[in-house]
Coordinates of C-alpha atoms (C1' of nucleotides) in Angstrom, one line a residue:
Chain A
M6 CA 9.6 41.4 -26.1
D7 CA 6.9 42.1 -28.8
D8 CA 9.5 41.7 -31.8
G9 CA 7.7 40.0 -34.0
W10 CA 7.8 36.7 -31.8
Q11 CA 5.3 34.1 -32.7
I12 CA 4.1 31.8 -30.2
P13 CA 5.5 28.3 -31.1
T14 CA 3.0 25.2 -31.4
V15 CA 3.4 21.8 -31.0
A16 CA 2.1 18.7 -31.6
V17 CA 0.7 16.3 -28.4
T18 CA 0.2 12.8 -28.1
V19 CA -1.4 10.5 -25.5
D20 CA 0.1 7.6 -24.5
L21 CA -1.4 4.5 -22.7
V22 CA -0.2 2.6 -20.4
V23 CA -2.6 -0.3 -19.8
L24 CA -2.0 -2.7 -16.8
T25 CA -3.6 -5.9 -16.0
I26 CA -2.7 -8.8 -14.7
R27 CA -2.4 -12.2 -16.9
D28 CA -0.7 -15.8 -16.3
D29 CA 0.2 -14.2 -12.8
Q30 CA 2.3 -11.4 -14.3
L31 CA 1.6 -7.8 -14.3
Q32 CA 1.7 -7.0 -18.2
V33 CA 1.0 -4.1 -20.4
L34 CA -0.8 -3.8 -23.6
L35 CA 2.0 -2.9 -26.8
V36 CA 1.7 -2.4 -29.9
E37 CA 3.9 -2.9 -32.7
R38 CA 5.3 0.0 -34.8
G39 CA 4.0 -0.4 -38.4
I40 CA 6.1 2.7 -39.5
E41 CA 9.4 4.8 -39.1
P42 CA 10.6 5.8 -36.7
Y43 CA 11.2 3.0 -34.6
A44 CA 9.5 0.9 -37.4
G45 CA 8.9 -2.7 -36.1
K46 CA 9.6 -1.7 -32.4
L47 CA 7.2 -2.2 -29.6
A48 CA 5.6 1.1 -28.1
L49 CA 3.1 2.3 -25.9
P50 CA -0.5 2.7 -27.6
G51 CA -1.6 6.3 -28.0
G52 CA -1.9 8.8 -30.5
F53 CA -2.1 12.8 -31.6
L54 CA -4.9 14.7 -30.7
A55 CA -7.9 14.2 -32.7
S56 CA -8.1 18.2 -33.0
E57 CA -7.5 21.2 -31.7
T58 CA -10.2 21.2 -29.3
E59 CA -9.7 17.8 -28.3
D60 CA -9.7 17.6 -24.4
I61 CA -6.5 15.6 -23.5
D62 CA -8.5 13.7 -21.0
A63 CA -10.9 12.7 -23.5
A64 CA -8.1 11.7 -25.9
A65 CA -6.4 9.3 -23.3
G66 CA -10.1 7.6 -23.0
R67 CA -10.6 7.9 -26.6
E68 CA -7.3 5.9 -27.4
L69 CA -8.2 3.1 -24.8
T70 CA -11.1 2.6 -26.4
E71 CA -9.7 2.1 -29.5
E72 CA -7.7 -0.4 -28.5
T73 CA -9.3 -2.0 -25.9
G74 CA -13.1 -1.5 -26.9
L75 CA -13.6 -0.5 -23.7
R76 CA -15.2 2.5 -22.0
A77 CA -12.9 4.7 -20.3
K78 CA -15.6 5.2 -18.0
H79 CA -15.6 2.2 -16.4
T80 CA -11.7 1.6 -16.1
H81 CA -9.3 3.3 -13.7
L82 CA -7.7 6.1 -16.0
E83 CA -5.4 9.0 -14.8
Q84 CA -2.5 11.0 -16.0
V85 CA 0.6 10.3 -14.8
R86 CA 3.1 13.0 -16.2
T87 CA 4.5 14.7 -19.3
Y88 CA 7.2 14.3 -21.4
G89 CA 8.8 17.0 -23.1
A90 CA 12.3 16.6 -24.2
P91 CA 13.1 18.3 -28.0
H92 CA 14.2 15.2 -29.2
R93 CA 12.2 12.8 -28.2
D94 CA 10.6 12.2 -31.5
P95 CA 13.2 12.4 -34.3
R96 CA 10.4 13.8 -36.7
R97 CA 8.9 16.9 -34.9
R98 CA 8.6 17.8 -31.9
V99 CA 5.9 16.1 -30.3
I100 CA 5.4 16.7 -26.4
T101 CA 3.2 13.6 -24.9
I102 CA 1.3 13.0 -22.3
G103 CA 1.5 9.7 -20.2
Y104 CA -1.4 8.1 -18.9
L105 CA -2.3 5.0 -16.6
A106 CA -5.2 3.0 -17.6
I107 CA -5.8 -0.4 -15.3
L108 CA -8.2 -3.2 -16.4
P109 CA -9.4 -6.6 -14.9
N110 CA -7.9 -9.8 -16.4
L111 CA -10.3 -9.7 -19.7
P112 CA -11.8 -13.0 -20.7
E113 CA -10.7 -12.9 -24.5
P114 CA -7.7 -11.0 -25.9
Q115 CA -8.5 -7.4 -26.5
A116 CA -10.9 -6.6 -29.7
G117 CA -9.8 -3.5 -30.5
G118 CA -11.3 -1.4 -33.4
D119 CA -7.9 -0.8 -34.4
A120 CA -6.0 -3.1 -36.9
R121 CA -2.6 -2.6 -35.7
A122 CA -0.7 -5.8 -33.8
V123 CA -1.4 -5.3 -30.3
R124 CA -0.3 -7.6 -27.4
W125 CA 0.3 -8.3 -23.9
T126 CA 3.5 -8.1 -22.6
P127 CA 5.2 -9.0 -19.1
V128 CA 6.1 -5.3 -17.7
G129 CA 9.2 -6.9 -15.6
Q130 CA 11.1 -8.1 -19.1
T131 CA 10.3 -5.2 -20.6
L132 CA 11.7 -2.7 -18.0
R133 CA 14.5 -5.2 -17.5
R134 CA 15.7 -4.4 -21.2
R135 CA 16.9 -0.9 -22.3
N136 CA 15.7 0.0 -25.7
S137 CA 12.7 -2.6 -25.8
L138 CA 10.5 0.1 -26.4
A139 CA 10.2 3.2 -29.2
F140 CA 10.7 6.8 -28.2
D141 CA 11.2 7.0 -24.3
H142 CA 8.3 4.8 -23.6
T143 CA 10.4 2.7 -21.1
R144 CA 10.8 5.5 -18.9
V145 CA 6.9 6.3 -19.5
L146 CA 6.1 2.6 -18.5
S147 CA 8.5 2.9 -15.4
D148 CA 6.8 6.2 -14.1
A149 CA 3.5 4.5 -14.5
V150 CA 4.2 1.3 -13.3
E151 CA 5.7 3.1 -10.1
R152 CA 2.7 5.3 -9.8
A153 CA 0.4 2.1 -9.8
R154 CA 2.9 0.5 -6.9
A155 CA 2.6 3.1 -4.9
K156 CA -1.2 3.9 -5.1
L157 CA -1.6 0.3 -3.8
E158 CA -0.2 1.3 -0.4
Y159 CA -2.6 4.1 0.2
T160 CA -5.5 3.9 -2.0
T161 CA -8.2 1.2 -3.2
L162 CA -6.8 1.1 -7.1
A163 CA -6.0 -2.5 -6.9
T164 CA -9.7 -2.9 -7.4
A165 CA -9.5 -1.9 -10.5
F166 CA -7.3 -5.1 -11.4
C167 CA -10.0 -7.2 -10.3
G168 CA -13.7 -8.0 -11.7
P169 CA -17.2 -6.8 -10.5
A170 CA -16.8 -9.5 -7.5
F171 CA -14.0 -10.9 -6.3
T172 CA -12.4 -12.7 -3.1
V173 CA -10.0 -10.7 -0.8
A174 CA -7.2 -13.9 -2.1
D175 CA -7.7 -12.4 -5.8
L176 CA -7.3 -8.6 -4.3
R177 CA -3.8 -10.1 -2.3
H178 CA -2.6 -11.6 -6.0
V179 CA -2.9 -8.4 -7.3
Y180 CA -0.7 -6.8 -4.5
E181 CA 1.5 -9.8 -4.6
I182 CA 2.0 -9.6 -8.7
V183 CA 2.6 -5.8 -8.8
W184 CA 4.8 -5.4 -5.9
G185 CA 6.6 -8.6 -6.4
E186 CA 6.6 -9.9 -3.0
R187 CA 4.9 -12.2 -1.0
L188 CA 2.1 -10.9 1.9
D189 CA 0.9 -13.0 4.6
P190 CA -2.8 -14.0 4.0
R191 CA -4.3 -13.9 7.2
N192 CA -2.5 -10.6 8.2
F193 CA -3.6 -9.0 4.8
H194 CA -7.1 -10.8 5.2
R195 CA -7.7 -9.1 8.5
K196 CA -6.4 -5.6 7.1
V197 CA -8.6 -4.9 4.1
T198 CA -11.5 -6.3 6.1
S199 CA -11.1 -3.7 8.5
V200 CA -10.8 -0.8 6.1
E201 CA -14.4 1.0 6.1
N202 CA -16.3 0.9 2.8
F203 CA -13.4 -0.7 1.1
L204 CA -14.9 -4.1 0.4
V205 CA -18.9 -4.5 0.4
P206 CA -19.5 -8.5 1.0
T207 CA -22.1 -9.7 -2.1
G208 CA -22.8 -12.2 0.2
E209 CA -22.2 -14.6 -2.3
H210 CA -19.2 -17.7 -1.9
T211 CA -16.6 -19.2 -4.4
T212 CA -17.2 -22.8 -5.1
K213 CA -15.1 -25.3 -6.9
D214 CA -11.8 -24.2 -5.1
G215 CA -9.3 -26.5 -3.3
G216 CA -10.5 -25.3 -0.1
R217 CA -13.3 -23.6 2.0
P218 CA -15.3 -21.3 -0.3
A219 CA -14.3 -17.8 0.2
A220 CA -16.5 -14.3 0.5
L221 CA -16.9 -12.7 -2.8
F222 CA -17.1 -8.9 -2.3
R223 CA -17.5 -5.8 -4.5
R224 CA -15.6 -2.2 -4.5
G225 CA -16.7 0.2 -1.7
T226 CA -16.8 3.8 -2.2
A227 CA -13.7 4.2 -0.3
Q228 CA -10.7 6.0 -2.2
T229 CA -8.0 5.9 0.2
L230 CA -6.8 3.3 2.6
Y231 CA -6.2 4.1 6.4
P232 CA -4.0 3.0 7.8
P233 CA -1.6 2.1 4.5
I234 CA -1.0 -1.4 3.6
M235 CA 3.0 -0.9 3.0
R236 CA 5.4 -2.6 0.9
G237 CA 8.9 -4.2 2.6
Chain B
M22 CA -7.5 7.4 -41.7
D23 CA -5.1 8.8 -43.9
D24 CA -7.8 11.3 -45.7
G25 CA -5.5 14.1 -45.4
W26 CA -6.1 15.0 -41.9
Q27 CA -3.2 17.5 -40.4
I28 CA -1.9 17.1 -37.4
P29 CA -3.2 19.8 -34.7
T30 CA -0.8 21.9 -32.9
V31 CA -1.4 23.5 -29.7
A32 CA 0.5 26.7 -27.7
V33 CA 2.4 25.2 -24.7
T34 CA 2.8 27.3 -21.4
V35 CA 4.8 26.4 -18.2
D36 CA 3.1 27.7 -14.9
L37 CA 5.0 27.8 -11.9
V38 CA 3.6 27.5 -8.2
V39 CA 6.6 29.1 -6.0
L40 CA 5.9 28.2 -2.7
T41 CA 8.1 30.1 0.6
I42 CA 7.1 30.7 4.2
R43 CA 7.0 34.0 5.3
D44 CA 5.2 35.9 8.0
D45 CA 4.3 32.1 9.6
Q46 CA 2.3 31.6 6.3
L47 CA 2.7 29.6 3.0
Q48 CA 2.6 32.0 0.6
V49 CA 2.6 31.4 -3.4
L50 CA 4.2 33.8 -5.8
L51 CA 1.9 35.4 -7.8
V52 CA 2.1 37.9 -10.6
E53 CA -1.2 40.8 -11.8
R54 CA -2.0 40.3 -15.1
G55 CA -1.7 43.4 -17.3
I56 CA -3.7 42.1 -20.2
E57 CA -6.8 40.5 -21.4
P58 CA -8.3 38.2 -20.7
Y59 CA -8.4 38.5 -16.9
A60 CA -6.5 41.7 -16.8
G61 CA -5.9 43.0 -13.4
K62 CA -6.1 39.7 -12.2
L63 CA -4.0 37.9 -10.1
A64 CA -2.2 34.9 -11.6
L65 CA 0.7 32.2 -11.7
P66 CA 4.2 33.4 -13.2
G67 CA 4.2 31.4 -16.4
G68 CA 4.8 31.5 -20.2
F69 CA 4.7 29.9 -23.2
L70 CA 7.8 28.2 -24.6
A71 CA 10.5 30.0 -25.8
S72 CA 10.9 28.1 -29.1
E73 CA 9.7 24.8 -30.4
T74 CA 12.8 23.2 -29.6
E75 CA 12.9 24.0 -25.6
D76 CA 12.5 21.4 -23.2
I77 CA 9.6 22.0 -20.9
D78 CA 12.0 21.3 -18.1
A79 CA 13.9 24.0 -19.2
A80 CA 11.2 26.7 -20.0
A81 CA 10.1 26.1 -16.1
G82 CA 13.7 26.7 -14.7
R83 CA 13.8 29.7 -17.3
E84 CA 10.7 31.0 -15.9
L85 CA 11.6 31.0 -12.3
T86 CA 14.6 32.7 -13.2
E87 CA 12.6 35.5 -14.7
E88 CA 10.5 35.8 -12.2
T89 CA 12.8 35.3 -8.9
G90 CA 16.3 35.8 -10.4
L91 CA 17.4 32.4 -8.8
R92 CA 18.7 29.4 -10.6
A93 CA 16.5 26.2 -10.7
K94 CA 19.5 24.6 -10.3
H95 CA 19.4 25.7 -6.3
T96 CA 15.7 25.0 -6.0
H97 CA 13.5 22.4 -6.3
L98 CA 11.4 22.2 -9.3
E99 CA 9.4 19.4 -10.2
Q100 CA 6.6 18.6 -12.7
V101 CA 3.2 18.1 -11.1
R102 CA 0.5 17.9 -14.1
T103 CA -0.5 19.0 -17.2
Y104 CA -3.9 21.1 -17.4
G105 CA -5.4 20.3 -21.5
A106 CA -9.4 21.4 -21.2
P107 CA -10.1 23.2 -24.6
H108 CA -11.3 26.3 -23.1
R109 CA -9.1 27.3 -20.5
D110 CA -7.6 30.1 -22.1
P111 CA -10.6 32.1 -24.3
R112 CA -8.1 33.1 -26.8
R113 CA -6.8 29.6 -28.2
R114 CA -6.1 26.3 -27.3
V115 CA -3.3 26.4 -24.3
I116 CA -2.6 23.6 -22.7
T117 CA -0.1 24.4 -19.6
I118 CA 2.2 22.3 -17.6
G119 CA 2.1 23.2 -14.0
Y120 CA 5.1 23.0 -11.7
L121 CA 6.0 23.2 -8.3
A122 CA 8.9 25.3 -6.7
I123 CA 10.0 25.9 -3.4
L124 CA 12.0 28.5 -2.1
P125 CA 13.9 29.3 1.3
N126 CA 12.3 32.3 2.8
L127 CA 14.5 35.2 0.6
P128 CA 15.8 38.0 3.0
E129 CA 15.0 40.5 0.0
P130 CA 11.5 40.6 -1.7
Q131 CA 12.3 39.4 -4.9
A132 CA 14.4 41.0 -7.9
G133 CA 13.1 39.3 -11.0
G134 CA 14.5 40.7 -14.7
D135 CA 10.8 40.9 -15.4
A136 CA 9.1 44.3 -14.9
R137 CA 5.6 43.0 -14.1
A138 CA 4.2 43.3 -10.5
V139 CA 4.9 40.8 -8.7
R140 CA 3.9 39.9 -5.1
W141 CA 3.7 37.0 -2.3
T142 CA 0.5 36.3 -1.4
P143 CA -0.9 33.5 1.4
V144 CA -2.1 30.4 -0.1
G145 CA -4.7 29.7 2.4
Q146 CA -7.0 32.7 1.4
T147 CA -6.0 32.5 -2.1
L148 CA -7.4 29.0 -2.0
R149 CA -10.4 29.9 0.1
R150 CA -11.7 32.2 -2.4
R151 CA -13.2 30.8 -5.9
N152 CA -12.1 32.4 -8.7
S153 CA -9.4 34.8 -7.1
L154 CA -7.1 33.5 -9.6
A155 CA -7.0 33.6 -13.6
F156 CA -7.9 30.6 -15.9
D157 CA -7.8 27.4 -14.2
H158 CA -4.7 28.3 -11.9
T159 CA -6.6 27.9 -8.6
R160 CA -6.9 24.3 -9.8
V161 CA -3.1 24.2 -10.4
L162 CA -2.2 26.0 -7.3
S163 CA -4.5 23.7 -5.4
D164 CA -2.9 20.3 -7.1
A165 CA 0.8 21.7 -6.3
V166 CA 0.2 22.3 -2.6
E167 CA -1.3 18.9 -2.0
R168 CA 1.5 17.8 -3.6
A169 CA 4.0 19.3 -1.4
R170 CA 2.2 18.5 2.0
A171 CA 1.9 14.9 0.3
K172 CA 5.6 15.0 0.0
L173 CA 6.4 16.0 3.3
E174 CA 5.3 12.9 4.6
Y175 CA 7.6 10.7 2.9
T176 CA 10.6 12.8 1.4
T177 CA 13.1 15.0 2.6
L178 CA 11.6 17.9 0.7
A179 CA 10.7 20.1 4.0
T180 CA 14.4 21.3 3.8
A181 CA 14.0 23.2 0.4
F182 CA 11.9 25.6 2.5
C183 CA 14.9 26.4 4.4
G184 CA 18.1 28.1 4.2
P185 CA 21.5 26.3 4.1
A186 CA 22.1 25.8 8.1
F187 CA 18.7 25.8 10.1
T188 CA 17.7 24.1 13.3
V189 CA 15.3 21.3 13.9
A190 CA 12.9 24.0 15.4
D191 CA 13.0 25.7 11.7
L192 CA 12.2 22.4 10.0
R193 CA 9.4 21.8 12.1
H194 CA 7.9 25.5 11.7
V195 CA 7.9 23.9 8.0
Y196 CA 5.6 21.1 8.9
E197 CA 3.6 22.9 11.1
I198 CA 2.9 25.9 8.4
V199 CA 2.5 23.7 5.4
W200 CA 0.2 21.1 7.1
G201 CA -1.6 23.4 9.3
E202 CA -1.1 21.5 12.3
R203 CA 0.7 21.6 15.4
L204 CA 3.4 19.0 15.8
D205 CA 5.2 17.8 19.4
P206 CA 8.4 19.3 19.5
R207 CA 10.2 16.7 21.4
N208 CA 9.1 13.3 19.2
F209 CA 9.6 15.6 16.1
H210 CA 13.4 16.2 17.2
R211 CA 13.9 12.4 17.7
K212 CA 12.5 11.6 14.4
V213 CA 14.5 13.8 12.1
T214 CA 17.6 13.0 14.1
S215 CA 16.6 9.3 13.7
V216 CA 16.5 9.3 9.8
E217 CA 19.6 8.4 8.2
N218 CA 21.4 11.1 6.3
F219 CA 18.6 13.4 6.7
L220 CA 20.3 16.0 8.7
V221 CA 23.8 16.6 8.8
P222 CA 25.4 18.5 12.2
T223 CA 27.3 21.4 11.0
G224 CA 28.5 21.6 14.6
E225 CA 27.5 25.3 14.9
H226 CA 24.6 26.6 17.2
T227 CA 22.2 29.2 17.3
T228 CA 22.7 32.4 19.3
K229 CA 20.1 35.0 20.8
D230 CA 17.2 33.0 21.1
G231 CA 14.9 32.5 24.3
G232 CA 16.5 29.8 25.6
R233 CA 19.0 27.1 24.8
P234 CA 21.2 27.1 21.7
A235 CA 19.8 24.9 18.8
A236 CA 22.6 22.5 16.7
L237 CA 22.5 23.7 13.3
F238 CA 22.2 21.7 10.5
R239 CA 22.4 21.2 6.9
R240 CA 20.8 19.1 4.3
G241 CA 22.0 15.4 4.0
T242 CA 21.8 13.2 1.1
A243 CA 18.2 11.3 2.0
Q244 CA 15.5 11.7 -0.6
T245 CA 13.3 9.5 1.0
L246 CA 11.7 9.2 4.6
Y247 CA 11.5 6.1 6.4
P248 CA 9.4 5.7 8.3
P249 CA 7.4 8.4 6.9
I250 CA 6.4 11.5 8.9
M251 CA 2.3 11.3 9.1
R252 CA -0.3 14.1 9.2
G253 CA -3.1 13.6 11.4
Chain C
dA24 C1' 16.7 32.8 40.3
dC25 C1' 13.6 32.5 36.7
dA26 C1' 11.7 32.1 31.8
dA27 C1' 12.3 29.8 27.4
dA28 C1' 13.6 26.7 24.2
dA29 C1' 16.4 22.3 22.9
dG30 C1' 16.7 17.7 23.8
dT31 C1' 16.3 13.3 26.7
dG32 C1' 13.9 9.3 28.8
dT33 C1' 10.0 6.4 30.1
dT34 C1' 5.5 4.9 30.4
dC35 C1' 1.6 3.3 27.9
dG36 C1' -1.5 2.2 24.2
dT37 C1' -1.7 0.8 19.6
dT38 C1' -0.2 -1.1 15.9
dC39 C1' 2.3 -4.9 13.1
dT40 C1' 4.3 -10.0 12.5
dA41 C1' 4.4 -14.3 12.7
dC42 C1' 2.1 -18.5 13.5
dA43 C1' -1.1 -22.0 16.0
dC44 C1' -5.4 -22.9 15.2
dC45 C1' -10.2 -23.6 13.3
dC46 C1' -13.6 -23.9 9.2
dA47 C1' -15.8 -25.7 5.1
dT48 C1' -15.5 -28.0 1.2
dG49 C1' -14.0 -31.5 -2.7
dC50 C1' -12.2 -36.1 -3.4
Chain D
dG3 C1' -10.3 -39.2 6.6
dC4 C1' -7.4 -35.9 4.3
dA5 C1' -5.8 -32.1 1.4
dT6 C1' -6.8 -27.4 0.7
dG7 C1' -7.4 -22.7 1.1
dG8 C1' -10.4 -19.3 4.0
dG9 C1' -10.9 -17.5 8.1
dT10 C1' -9.9 -16.0 13.7
dG11 C1' -7.1 -16.0 17.5
dT12 C1' -3.3 -14.7 20.3
dA13 C1' 1.9 -13.3 22.0
dG14 C1' 5.8 -10.4 21.3
dA15 C1' 7.8 -7.1 19.0
dA16 C1' 7.9 -2.3 17.1
dC17 C1' 6.5 2.1 16.9
dG18 C1' 4.1 6.1 18.3
dA19 C1' 1.6 9.5 21.4
dA20 C1' 2.1 11.9 25.6
dC21 C1' 4.8 13.8 28.9
dA22 C1' 8.0 14.5 33.0
dC23 C1' 12.4 15.9 33.3
dT24 C1' 17.3 17.6 32.5
dT25 C1' 20.2 21.1 29.6
dT26 C1' 21.5 25.9 28.6
dT27 C1' 21.5 29.7 27.4
dG28 C1' 19.6 35.1 28.2
dT29 C1' 18.2 38.6 31.4

DNA sequence: ACAAAAGTGTTCGTTCTACACCCATGC
DNA sequence: GCATGGGTGTAGAACGAACACTTTTGT
């Protein structure tokens, strides 16, 4: 074994799948690459570890802040998986750790500190076209979206797409758009309001909608949904 | 940005959580460390990438073969998550990718090609004691075991603990031991036999048991269970 | 015959689904 | 009043838990 073998080291990046709902679509934050390889192609935002001692979760939070101007603390941010095929970056060996971030629909387009061209893009069309993204980012996006879809079933993750106060209909729209299927408004209402500590009434109500004002809620302390809300 | 900054590189290991059922207990394969840090302590088997171009899944398969003598091809082996706290290894920066492997109970103790002292250890007592494992391996083990427990609910993973032919009771014992709870034999039988392509009858039956011979099955092609088999 | 484990049938209560219906607002 | 969406009630289907019961072996 000990025949002068040196421990190999590799470069490490974090790549972010930042999801939100805009214009009744599930959208992902993409950047246009300015340099080779894949110059001009769209890619997930991300980057190398800033130093040999930067924590990987901290690196993901730092990238999120750089791209969106938001603090990671108030955002859902979780690791999905790591991609380490040898030639996924043609320049050199790079493994990347994929993260899923979920934001509410922001009033203004993100004003990142970074000068790169950054844009919201519908997830559906991005996944439908092969090779629409640089590197293996289509796979990274696909895995993260599937994670999000699955977690809506048995966790309270859907509230991460909503602002501080939201209606039951807002929450239902999250499910409908992320899953791409219609849910019965009446049964959905009963399900979510009967889970303990999922939704906390603020006492406020919406105004100026087409119909009866809806009660406003904020996130409760519950992290898991039991019973789960299942897809079709 | 481009002020002479060098891309930092880090060492990468894969660590394996190899689970099996022995003596009616969920057990994990551990090695006794021979060198500092944590010399004499138990740790998960694993090791550094063999070269700068080794695929990480291939590295996990290689480590599995080195430790158990088994080909990864016939074993369930999946990535769980990556651990990258800066000082998780006191010597140098190392990030590790945790993998979950599941084996049937082997007739003989594993005869690995590696000379290190390797042993099966019950998972329950290992997780109960803090600091029973080196590095952050208690966390890695915990995450992998929770992954296995969760996947029994909605996938056919339980068959990975069984040999090529098994009875419904064998499969139920897997669930009972991994989950640590009793299941009704009659209802369990109905559930698993009614999932399409989960269990394929071999036509053979057990002999020399206390009661009526049980039909033998082998794995079918189904990967997911619908409806799921839920924990309490 | 008896014990033991495999496998089937049945009952009962819960949950899901579909939809009728009432409520509260803007116009 | 009427349209619009919020929210509640309810009947029927589907599902799961509990358990009586039958089947097939070994001793």
